[in-house]
Short mmCIF file of C-alpha atoms and ligand atoms in Angstrom, two decimals:
data_model
loop_
_atom_site.label_atom_id
_atom_site.label_comp_id
_atom_site.label_asym_id
_atom_site.label_seq_id
_atom_site.Cartn_x
_atom_site.Cartn_y
_atom_site.Cartn_z
CA UNK A 4 0.00 0.00 0.00
CA UNK A 5 2.77 2.38 1.04
CA UNK A 6 4.69 1.51 -2.12
CA UNK A 7 1.64 2.35 -4.27
CA UNK A 8 1.20 5.75 -2.59
CA UNK A 9 4.85 6.62 -3.23
CA UNK A 10 4.55 5.52 -6.81
CA UNK A 11 1.44 7.69 -7.27
CA UNK A 12 3.20 10.67 -5.64
CA UNK A 13 5.89 10.33 -8.22
CA UNK A 14 3.47 10.26 -11.13
CA UNK A 15 3.32 13.69 -12.71
CA UNK A 16 0.66 14.19 -15.33
CA UNK A 17 0.61 17.06 -17.74
CA UNK A 18 -2.82 18.10 -18.94
CA UNK A 19 -3.30 19.58 -22.34
CA UNK A 20 -6.49 21.58 -22.85
CA UNK A 21 -8.41 22.93 -25.83
CA UNK A 22 -9.79 21.48 -28.99
CA UNK A 23 -7.80 20.72 -32.13
CA UNK A 24 -9.00 21.56 -35.61
CA UNK A 25 -6.94 19.93 -38.36
CA UNK A 26 -9.07 21.22 -41.25
CA UNK A 27 -7.47 23.63 -43.70
CA UNK A 28 -9.67 26.58 -44.71
CA UNK A 29 -10.95 26.89 -48.28
CA UNK A 30 -8.46 29.70 -48.85
CA UNK A 31 -5.57 27.55 -47.62
CA UNK A 32 -6.68 24.66 -49.85
CA UNK A 33 -6.84 27.03 -52.82
CA UNK A 34 -3.35 28.31 -52.10
CA UNK A 35 -2.05 24.75 -51.79
CA UNK A 36 -3.66 23.77 -55.11
CA UNK A 37 -2.30 26.90 -56.81
CA UNK A 38 1.29 26.23 -55.66
CA UNK A 39 1.00 22.52 -56.53
CA UNK A 40 -0.19 23.41 -60.02
CA UNK A 41 2.57 26.00 -60.48
CA UNK A 42 5.25 23.55 -59.33
CA UNK A 43 4.00 20.85 -61.70
CA UNK A 44 3.84 23.23 -64.69
CA UNK A 45 6.73 25.61 -64.18
CA UNK A 46 9.26 23.74 -62.07
CA UNK A 47 8.97 19.96 -62.60
CA UNK A 48 9.95 20.00 -66.30
CA UNK A 49 13.25 21.77 -65.49
CA UNK A 50 14.35 20.20 -62.21
CA UNK A 51 16.72 17.63 -63.65
CA UNK A 52 18.48 20.14 -65.90
CA UNK A 53 18.74 22.78 -63.14
CA UNK A 54 20.24 20.17 -60.84
CA UNK A 55 22.73 18.93 -63.44
CA UNK A 56 23.90 22.42 -64.38
CA UNK A 57 23.49 24.09 -60.94
CA UNK A 58 21.24 26.64 -62.64
CA UNK A 59 19.74 29.23 -60.29
CA UNK A 60 16.08 29.57 -61.39
CA UNK A 61 15.87 33.36 -61.20
CA UNK A 62 12.95 33.65 -63.64
CA UNK A 63 10.92 31.16 -61.63
CA UNK A 64 11.65 33.06 -58.43
CA UNK A 65 10.41 36.26 -60.08
CA UNK A 66 7.21 34.42 -61.08
CA UNK A 67 6.77 33.26 -57.49
CA UNK A 68 7.07 36.90 -56.47
CA UNK A 69 4.21 37.83 -58.81
CA UNK A 70 2.11 35.06 -57.21
CA UNK A 71 2.75 36.55 -53.76
CA UNK A 72 4.89 33.62 -52.65
CA UNK A 73 8.03 35.61 -51.82
CA UNK A 74 6.35 37.39 -48.95
CA UNK A 75 3.70 35.01 -47.61
CA UNK A 76 4.14 35.93 -43.97
CA UNK A 77 4.07 39.73 -44.22
CA UNK A 78 1.01 41.98 -43.97
CA UNK A 79 -0.48 43.62 -47.10
CA UNK A 80 0.72 47.05 -45.98
CA UNK A 81 4.32 45.86 -46.36
CA UNK A 82 3.66 44.29 -49.76
CA UNK A 83 3.15 40.79 -48.35
CA UNK A 84 0.32 38.35 -49.00
CA UNK A 85 -1.08 38.73 -45.51
CA UNK A 86 -0.90 35.01 -44.84
CA UNK A 87 0.64 33.30 -41.84
CA UNK A 88 3.05 30.45 -41.20
CA UNK A 89 0.44 27.75 -41.93
CA UNK A 90 0.14 29.05 -45.51
CA UNK A 91 3.90 29.55 -45.69
CA UNK A 92 4.44 25.88 -44.72
CA UNK A 93 1.91 24.77 -47.34
CA UNK A 94 3.72 26.78 -50.02
CA UNK A 95 7.24 25.62 -49.09
CA UNK A 96 6.03 22.01 -48.86
CA UNK A 97 4.45 22.07 -52.32
CA UNK A 98 7.51 23.71 -53.92
CA UNK A 99 9.95 21.34 -52.18
CA UNK A 100 7.90 18.30 -53.14
CA UNK A 101 9.02 19.06 -56.68
CA UNK A 102 12.34 20.84 -56.07
CA UNK A 103 13.93 21.45 -52.69
CA UNK A 104 16.23 24.03 -54.30
CA UNK A 105 13.29 26.31 -54.99
CA UNK A 106 12.04 25.63 -51.46
CA UNK A 107 15.29 26.72 -49.81
CA UNK A 108 15.66 29.81 -52.01
CA UNK A 109 12.19 31.00 -50.93
CA UNK A 110 12.79 30.00 -47.30
CA UNK A 111 16.12 31.83 -46.86
CA UNK A 112 14.73 34.89 -48.64
CA UNK A 113 11.49 35.03 -46.64
CA UNK A 114 11.90 33.76 -43.11
CA UNK A 115 15.56 34.72 -42.70
CA UNK A 116 16.36 37.90 -44.64
CA UNK A 117 12.96 39.60 -45.01
CA UNK A 118 11.72 38.46 -41.64
CA UNK A 119 14.81 39.78 -39.82
CA UNK A 120 14.08 43.21 -41.32
CA UNK A 121 10.38 42.89 -40.51
CA UNK A 122 11.03 41.68 -36.98
CA UNK A 123 13.88 43.94 -35.89
CA UNK A 124 13.73 46.84 -38.33
CA UNK A 125 12.36 50.30 -37.65
CA UNK A 126 9.36 51.53 -39.61
CA UNK A 127 11.50 53.23 -42.25
CA UNK A 128 13.55 50.08 -42.84
CA UNK A 129 10.42 47.92 -43.02
CA UNK A 130 8.79 50.22 -45.56
CA UNK A 131 11.96 50.59 -47.58
CA UNK A 132 12.97 46.93 -47.87
CA UNK A 133 10.14 44.49 -47.10
CA UNK A 134 7.86 45.39 -50.08
CA UNK A 135 10.70 44.99 -52.62
CA UNK A 136 11.59 41.63 -51.10
CA UNK A 137 7.99 40.45 -50.78
CA UNK A 138 7.32 41.21 -54.45
CA UNK A 139 10.38 39.24 -55.52
CA UNK A 140 11.79 42.38 -57.18
CA UNK A 141 14.77 41.94 -54.87
CA UNK A 142 16.31 38.68 -53.67
CA UNK A 143 17.34 38.42 -50.03
CA UNK A 144 20.09 36.57 -48.15
CA UNK A 145 20.88 36.22 -44.46
CA UNK A 146 24.48 35.88 -43.34
CA UNK A 147 25.37 34.51 -39.93
CA UNK A 148 27.74 31.58 -40.60
CA UNK A 149 31.49 32.15 -41.01
CA UNK A 150 34.31 29.78 -41.96
CA UNK A 151 35.21 29.24 -38.28
CA UNK A 152 31.86 29.91 -36.69
CA UNK A 153 28.90 27.67 -37.53
CA UNK A 154 27.06 26.01 -34.64
CA UNK A 155 28.91 28.35 -32.29
CA UNK A 156 27.52 31.45 -33.99
CA UNK A 157 28.53 33.59 -31.05
CA UNK A 158 32.20 33.18 -31.96
CA UNK A 159 31.72 35.26 -35.14
CA UNK A 160 34.68 37.40 -36.20
CA UNK A 161 33.22 39.52 -39.00
CA UNK A 162 33.53 42.95 -37.42
CA UNK A 163 31.71 46.26 -37.75
CA UNK A 164 33.41 49.39 -36.44
CA UNK A 165 31.74 52.76 -36.20
CA UNK A 166 33.28 55.53 -38.32
CA UNK A 167 31.25 58.74 -38.05
CA UNK A 168 27.89 58.22 -39.70
CA UNK A 169 28.96 54.86 -41.19
CA UNK A 170 29.86 51.35 -40.13
CA UNK A 171 32.93 49.67 -41.59
CA UNK A 172 32.44 45.92 -42.14
CA UNK A 173 35.38 43.52 -42.47
CA UNK A 174 35.23 39.73 -42.64
CA UNK A 175 33.86 36.73 -44.50
CA UNK A 176 30.55 34.91 -44.32
CA UNK A 177 30.25 31.40 -45.68
CA UNK A 178 27.54 29.00 -46.96
CA UNK A 179 25.08 31.85 -47.58
CA UNK A 180 21.94 30.81 -49.45
CA UNK A 181 21.19 33.19 -52.37
CA UNK A 182 24.55 34.87 -51.64
CA UNK A 183 25.59 35.50 -55.26
CA UNK A 184 22.13 36.67 -56.36
CA UNK A 185 21.04 38.69 -53.36
CA UNK A 186 20.16 42.35 -53.78
CA UNK A 187 19.76 42.75 -50.03
CA UNK A 188 21.74 40.93 -47.33
CA UNK A 189 21.22 40.94 -43.61
CA UNK A 190 24.69 40.50 -42.13
CA UNK A 191 25.55 39.74 -38.51
CA UNK A 192 28.80 41.33 -37.33
CA UNK A 193 30.59 41.91 -34.04
CA UNK A 194 30.22 45.48 -32.77
CA UNK A 195 31.55 44.97 -29.26
CA UNK A 196 29.82 45.14 -25.90
CA UNK A 197 26.03 45.49 -26.04
CA UNK A 198 24.48 48.94 -26.02
CA UNK A 199 22.08 49.96 -23.26
CA UNK A 200 18.64 48.54 -24.04
CA UNK A 201 19.90 45.38 -25.75
CA UNK A 202 18.12 42.25 -24.55
CA UNK A 203 20.22 39.85 -22.55
CA UNK A 204 21.16 36.54 -24.10
CA UNK A 205 19.78 34.87 -20.98
CA UNK A 206 16.36 35.94 -22.23
CA UNK A 207 16.97 33.55 -25.09
CA UNK A 208 18.14 30.26 -23.65
CA UNK A 209 18.24 28.70 -27.11
CA UNK A 210 21.64 30.32 -27.53
CA UNK A 211 24.14 27.45 -27.59
CA UNK A 212 26.72 29.56 -25.75
CA UNK A 213 26.75 32.94 -24.11
CA UNK A 214 30.35 33.37 -23.09
CA UNK A 215 31.79 34.93 -26.23
CA UNK A 216 31.68 38.56 -27.24
CA UNK A 217 29.63 37.62 -30.31
CA UNK A 218 26.52 36.62 -28.41
CA UNK A 219 26.69 39.79 -26.37
CA UNK A 220 27.95 42.16 -28.99
CA UNK A 221 26.63 40.99 -32.33
CA UNK A 222 24.64 43.45 -34.44
CA UNK A 223 22.76 43.10 -37.71
CA UNK A 224 23.22 45.29 -40.79
CA UNK A 225 21.38 45.65 -44.07
CA UNK A 226 23.92 45.58 -46.89
CA UNK A 227 22.76 46.25 -50.43
CA UNK A 228 24.32 44.70 -53.52
CA UNK A 229 26.79 47.12 -55.09
CA UNK A 230 27.92 48.61 -51.80
CA UNK A 231 31.67 49.26 -52.27
CA UNK A 232 33.76 46.69 -50.38
CA UNK A 233 31.05 44.00 -50.55
CA UNK A 234 31.17 41.11 -53.02
CA UNK A 235 30.16 37.49 -53.27
CA UNK A 236 33.10 35.07 -53.13
CA UNK A 237 33.31 31.33 -53.79
CA UNK A 238 30.13 29.68 -55.05
CA UNK A 239 29.90 26.23 -53.45
CA UNK A 240 29.68 23.05 -55.54
CA UNK A 241 27.22 21.00 -53.50
CA UNK A 242 26.02 17.44 -52.88
CA UNK A 243 22.39 18.48 -53.24
CA UNK A 244 20.02 21.43 -53.63
CA UNK A 245 22.30 22.25 -56.53
CA UNK A 246 20.00 24.77 -58.19
CA UNK A 247 20.09 26.88 -55.04
CA UNK A 248 23.02 29.23 -54.62
CA UNK A 249 25.32 28.85 -51.62
CA UNK A 250 28.12 31.41 -51.60
CA UNK A 251 30.74 33.15 -49.60
CA UNK A 252 30.27 36.87 -48.89
CA UNK A 253 33.34 39.06 -48.56
CA UNK A 254 33.47 42.42 -46.77
CA UNK A 255 36.60 44.53 -47.15
CA UNK A 256 36.29 47.97 -45.59
CA UNK A 257 32.67 47.88 -46.67
CA UNK A 258 31.04 51.17 -45.63
CA UNK A 259 27.44 50.83 -44.56
CA UNK A 260 25.36 53.91 -43.62
CA UNK A 261 24.59 54.13 -39.88
CA UNK A 262 20.84 53.94 -40.63
CA UNK A 263 21.37 50.39 -41.95
CA UNK A 264 21.97 49.06 -38.44
CA UNK A 265 19.07 46.66 -37.95
CA UNK A 266 17.59 46.62 -34.47
CA UNK A 267 19.37 47.65 -31.30
CA UNK A 268 23.17 47.62 -31.36
CA UNK A 269 24.39 44.48 -29.58
CA UNK A 270 21.07 42.67 -29.88
CA UNK A 271 21.81 40.97 -33.19
CA UNK A 272 22.37 37.53 -31.69
CA UNK A 273 19.09 37.55 -29.79
CA UNK A 274 17.23 38.79 -32.88
CA UNK A 275 18.95 36.11 -34.98
CA UNK A 276 17.69 33.44 -32.58
CA UNK A 277 14.17 34.87 -32.88
CA UNK A 278 14.48 34.82 -36.66
CA UNK A 279 15.62 31.19 -36.53
CA UNK A 280 12.50 30.24 -34.53
CA UNK A 281 10.54 31.04 -37.70
CA UNK A 282 13.25 29.88 -40.10
CA UNK A 283 13.33 26.40 -38.60
CA UNK A 284 9.62 26.00 -39.39
CA UNK A 285 10.51 26.64 -43.04
CA UNK A 286 13.29 24.02 -42.93
CA UNK A 287 10.76 21.59 -41.44
CA UNK A 288 8.44 22.41 -44.37
CA UNK A 289 11.34 21.95 -46.79
CA UNK A 290 12.07 18.50 -45.34
CA UNK A 291 8.39 17.64 -45.29
CA UNK A 292 7.96 18.52 -48.96
CA UNK A 293 10.98 16.51 -50.03
CA UNK A 294 9.86 13.54 -47.88
CA UNK A 295 6.43 13.62 -49.53
CA UNK A 296 8.04 13.88 -52.98
CA UNK A 297 10.30 10.88 -52.29
CA UNK A 298 7.43 8.88 -50.82
CA UNK A 299 5.15 9.60 -53.81
CA UNK A 300 7.84 8.40 -56.22
CA UNK A 301 8.44 5.24 -54.17
CA UNK A 302 4.73 4.45 -53.90
CA UNK A 303 4.23 4.89 -57.62
CA UNK A 304 7.32 2.86 -58.53
CA UNK A 305 6.38 0.02 -56.17
CA UNK A 306 3.11 -0.46 -58.05
CA UNK A 307 4.76 -0.41 -61.49
CA UNK A 308 7.82 -2.53 -60.86
CA UNK A 309 7.25 -6.26 -61.17
CA UNK A 310 9.51 -8.99 -59.81
CA UNK A 311 8.68 -12.64 -59.31
CA UNK A 312 5.60 -11.99 -61.48
CA UNK A 313 4.06 -9.45 -59.07
CA UNK A 314 4.31 -5.74 -58.36
CA UNK A 315 6.88 -5.25 -55.61
CA UNK A 316 4.15 -3.43 -53.62
CA UNK A 317 2.66 -6.92 -53.04
CA UNK A 318 5.63 -7.83 -50.87
CA UNK A 319 5.18 -7.20 -47.18
CA UNK A 320 8.74 -5.89 -46.85
CA UNK A 321 7.91 -3.06 -49.27
CA UNK A 322 4.47 -2.45 -47.71
CA UNK A 323 6.03 -2.02 -44.29
CA UNK A 324 8.52 0.46 -45.63
CA UNK A 325 5.68 2.47 -47.20
CA UNK A 326 3.65 2.25 -43.98
CA UNK A 327 6.56 3.56 -41.89
CA UNK A 328 7.29 6.33 -44.40
CA UNK A 329 3.65 7.50 -44.50
CA UNK A 330 3.31 7.38 -40.70
CA UNK A 331 6.49 9.33 -40.07
CA UNK A 332 5.57 11.92 -42.69
CA UNK A 333 2.22 12.45 -40.99
CA UNK A 334 3.86 12.85 -37.59
CA UNK A 335 6.34 15.32 -39.10
CA UNK A 336 3.50 17.31 -40.66
CA UNK A 337 1.67 17.52 -37.33
CA UNK A 338 4.78 18.84 -35.55
CA UNK A 339 5.42 21.35 -38.33
CA UNK A 340 1.83 22.58 -38.42
CA UNK A 341 1.76 22.89 -34.63
CA UNK A 342 4.82 25.13 -34.69
CA UNK A 343 3.30 27.16 -37.56
CA UNK A 344 -0.02 27.50 -35.73
CA UNK A 345 1.70 28.68 -32.54
CA UNK A 346 3.73 31.19 -34.54
CA UNK A 347 0.55 32.51 -36.13
CA UNK A 348 -0.83 32.93 -32.60
CA UNK A 349 2.22 35.02 -31.63
CA UNK A 350 3.57 32.44 -29.22
CA UNK A 351 7.27 31.79 -28.62
CA UNK A 352 8.07 28.64 -30.59
CA UNK A 353 11.72 27.94 -29.76
CA UNK A 354 10.90 24.44 -28.49
CA UNK A 355 8.25 23.56 -31.06
CA UNK A 356 10.23 24.93 -34.03
CA UNK A 357 13.29 22.91 -33.03
CA UNK A 358 11.22 19.76 -32.49
CA UNK A 359 9.58 20.17 -35.90
CA UNK A 360 12.90 20.92 -37.62
CA UNK A 361 14.75 18.05 -35.92
CA UNK A 362 12.09 15.42 -36.46
CA UNK A 363 11.06 16.40 -39.97
CA UNK A 364 14.59 16.62 -41.29
CA UNK A 365 15.53 13.22 -39.86
CA UNK A 366 12.29 11.71 -41.23
CA UNK A 367 13.10 13.21 -44.63
CA UNK A 368 16.52 11.55 -44.61
CA UNK A 369 15.00 8.16 -43.64
CA UNK A 370 12.18 8.45 -46.19
CA UNK A 371 14.53 9.42 -49.03
CA UNK A 372 16.82 6.52 -48.10
CA UNK A 373 13.91 4.05 -48.25
CA UNK A 374 12.69 5.59 -51.50
CA UNK A 375 16.05 4.76 -53.09
CA UNK A 376 15.89 1.24 -51.61
CA UNK A 377 12.40 0.64 -53.03
CA UNK A 378 13.69 1.68 -56.45
CA UNK A 379 16.54 -0.85 -56.22
CA UNK A 380 19.25 -0.13 -58.81
CA UNK A 381 17.04 2.46 -60.50
CA UNK A 382 17.15 4.42 -57.26
CA UNK A 383 20.84 4.95 -57.88
CA UNK A 384 20.32 6.23 -61.41
CA UNK A 385 19.68 9.87 -62.32
CA UNK A 386 16.74 8.99 -64.60
CA UNK A 387 14.60 8.68 -61.45
CA UNK A 388 14.02 11.46 -58.88
CA UNK A 389 14.74 9.22 -55.86
CA UNK A 390 18.50 9.81 -55.97
CA UNK A 391 18.00 13.59 -56.06
CA UNK A 392 15.73 13.57 -53.03
CA UNK A 393 18.33 11.40 -51.28
CA UNK A 394 21.03 14.02 -51.93
CA UNK A 395 18.85 17.08 -51.31
CA UNK A 396 17.27 16.12 -47.97
CA UNK A 397 20.60 15.89 -46.15
CA UNK A 398 20.84 19.67 -45.92
CA UNK A 399 17.78 19.71 -43.64
CA UNK A 400 19.72 18.05 -40.79
CA UNK A 401 22.47 20.70 -41.14
CA UNK A 402 21.10 24.12 -42.17
CA UNK A 403 19.69 26.55 -39.59
CA UNK A 404 21.25 24.47 -36.82
CA UNK A 405 22.31 20.83 -37.08
CA UNK A 406 20.31 17.98 -35.52
CA UNK A 407 22.78 17.96 -32.64
CA UNK A 408 22.16 21.65 -31.99
CA UNK A 409 18.37 21.16 -32.21
CA UNK A 410 18.61 18.47 -29.51
CA UNK A 411 20.67 20.86 -27.42
CA UNK A 412 18.05 23.62 -27.82
CA UNK A 413 15.20 21.24 -27.00
CA UNK A 414 17.00 19.94 -23.92
CA UNK A 415 17.69 23.50 -22.72
CA UNK A 416 14.02 24.34 -23.09
CA UNK A 417 13.06 21.23 -21.13
CA UNK A 418 15.71 21.86 -18.46
CA UNK A 419 15.98 25.65 -18.03
CA UNK A 420 18.76 26.81 -15.73
C1 LIG B 510 23.43 24.46 -48.35
C2 LIG B 510 23.65 25.31 -47.12
C3 LIG B 510 22.96 26.50 -46.99
C4 LIG B 510 23.20 27.33 -45.88
N1 LIG B 510 22.59 28.56 -45.80
C5 LIG B 510 22.96 29.42 -44.82
C6 LIG B 510 22.47 30.77 -44.83
O1 LIG B 510 21.69 31.17 -45.70
N2 LIG B 510 22.92 31.61 -43.85
C7 LIG B 510 23.78 31.22 -42.88
O2 LIG B 510 24.14 32.04 -42.04
N3 LIG B 510 24.25 29.94 -42.84
C8 LIG B 510 23.87 29.04 -43.80
N4 LIG B 510 24.35 27.75 -43.78
C9 LIG B 510 25.26 27.35 -42.72
C10 LIG B 510 24.66 26.33 -41.74
O3 LIG B 510 23.70 26.95 -40.93
C11 LIG B 510 25.83 25.72 -40.97
O4 LIG B 510 26.53 24.88 -41.88
C12 LIG B 510 25.38 24.93 -39.76
O5 LIG B 510 24.85 25.79 -38.78
C13 LIG B 510 26.53 24.11 -39.15
O6 LIG B 510 27.68 24.86 -38.99
P1 LIG B 510 29.10 24.29 -39.53
O7 LIG B 510 28.88 23.90 -40.94
O8 LIG B 510 30.15 25.28 -39.23
O9 LIG B 510 29.32 22.98 -38.69
P2 LIG B 510 30.00 22.88 -37.24
O10 LIG B 510 29.38 23.85 -36.32
O11 LIG B 510 31.48 22.92 -37.40
O12 LIG B 510 29.57 21.43 -36.79
C14 LIG B 510 30.26 20.23 -37.19
C15 LIG B 510 29.63 19.07 -36.43
O13 LIG B 510 29.83 19.26 -35.01
C16 LIG B 510 28.57 19.21 -34.35
N5 LIG B 510 28.57 20.12 -33.20
C17 LIG B 510 28.99 21.41 -33.16
N6 LIG B 510 28.80 21.94 -31.95
C18 LIG B 510 28.25 20.96 -31.19
C19 LIG B 510 27.81 20.88 -29.84
N7 LIG B 510 27.89 21.92 -29.00
N8 LIG B 510 27.27 19.70 -29.40
C20 LIG B 510 27.19 18.63 -30.24
N9 LIG B 510 27.58 18.66 -31.54
C21 LIG B 510 28.10 19.80 -32.00
C22 LIG B 510 27.56 19.62 -35.41
O14 LIG B 510 26.26 19.19 -35.07
C23 LIG B 510 28.13 18.95 -36.64
O15 LIG B 510 27.75 17.61 -36.66
C24 LIG B 510 24.09 26.90 -44.87
C25 LIG B 510 24.75 25.67 -44.98
C26 LIG B 510 24.55 24.88 -46.10
C27 LIG B 510 25.30 23.58 -46.22
#
């Protein structure tokens, strides 16, 4: 009896309240159908060639801008479509289902570059930059990573020093999506100790480290293409997502007007973490789309391919693979949509965004792997899309924080100091 009471005392139940509505609205279904149709017509016929030649699909991106898909998450008054993250996830998923390269181009442009300006910018900066980005007239990039500072973003060395009414930027950013094509870059640089009014890093426990000057003294700047001293450097030759551009950015005594400081001086790291809360939802959507694309190909192939006189989908080994793939994709979608829904309800989503990003990207890798397996030897051949999904999905476990860093963020949210 005593033992039972102790056991019960140690049982801690969490109650979750409220109802759950999984139904998409008519408007959301229309948007989904529109993007699906666009991807099938305008993207699918070119994917193989773009991948082979690492062709950046600028014209397609401009078309997406005309359709309102380069600024889904921004209000009409800033030139956006007035949608939220649910619609943004639907759009990125549908694009990535056909070509993850297009998905990542839109994601880095929207939820990293444009959203940093929208989130941290003053009214003048918002009005000046967000409409041009949301229309697709200008392409955006967001530069945090450096050659020696990836997961440990706080150890950044790219420096900005004040010189009268200008900032002088010196340093190199690496692996920057859209880097060679960007008209507008948001660049994180070290400015020194935080200014009065900057939020403390402790307010954002997702920060992997808070000991270095970078986390306490990082600031964000808007740098426009053509600014003297700023140029794209090496364009990376990648395993996957080859039609997306991933480039180095070089700053050599690059003079940026003082009014291009984005947000409070010294608060760049905290703002970057806030930006990544939204960005990670887009990487979850990217992984989700590619997982669905790989699954669809595998399902179709399993019904066409005959061995031992029967379609391979008749074999239980293949059925179980498909069952696991479909189940994991559904679970990934639920996590992604939950994070999107919370974001649309203005809730802090550090935990939920990381869970969605971690799980979805790892599911995408598993699903793409099984898709190749179901295709057998044809899965290894470039005539079938399975091998491309297999190469492309890997980025999802690396970009915007690796799987290891997502686990670290999740654990810190579960075990706050
Ligand atoms: C295609 C592509 C596009 C990208 N786009 C952008 C972009 O637009 N903007 C941008 O700023 N960056 C971008 N990145 C950079 C990306 O965010 C970084 O590559 C990523 O954060 C990892 O940093 P790193 O490559 O330096 O790896 P590292 O940080 O060196 O990590 C190497 C390994 O060590 C592990 N590790 C590191 N620290 C820890 C720890 N504390 N605990 C456990 N494991 C750890 C990592 O998980 C990883 O497995 C892009 C990268 C790629 C490949």
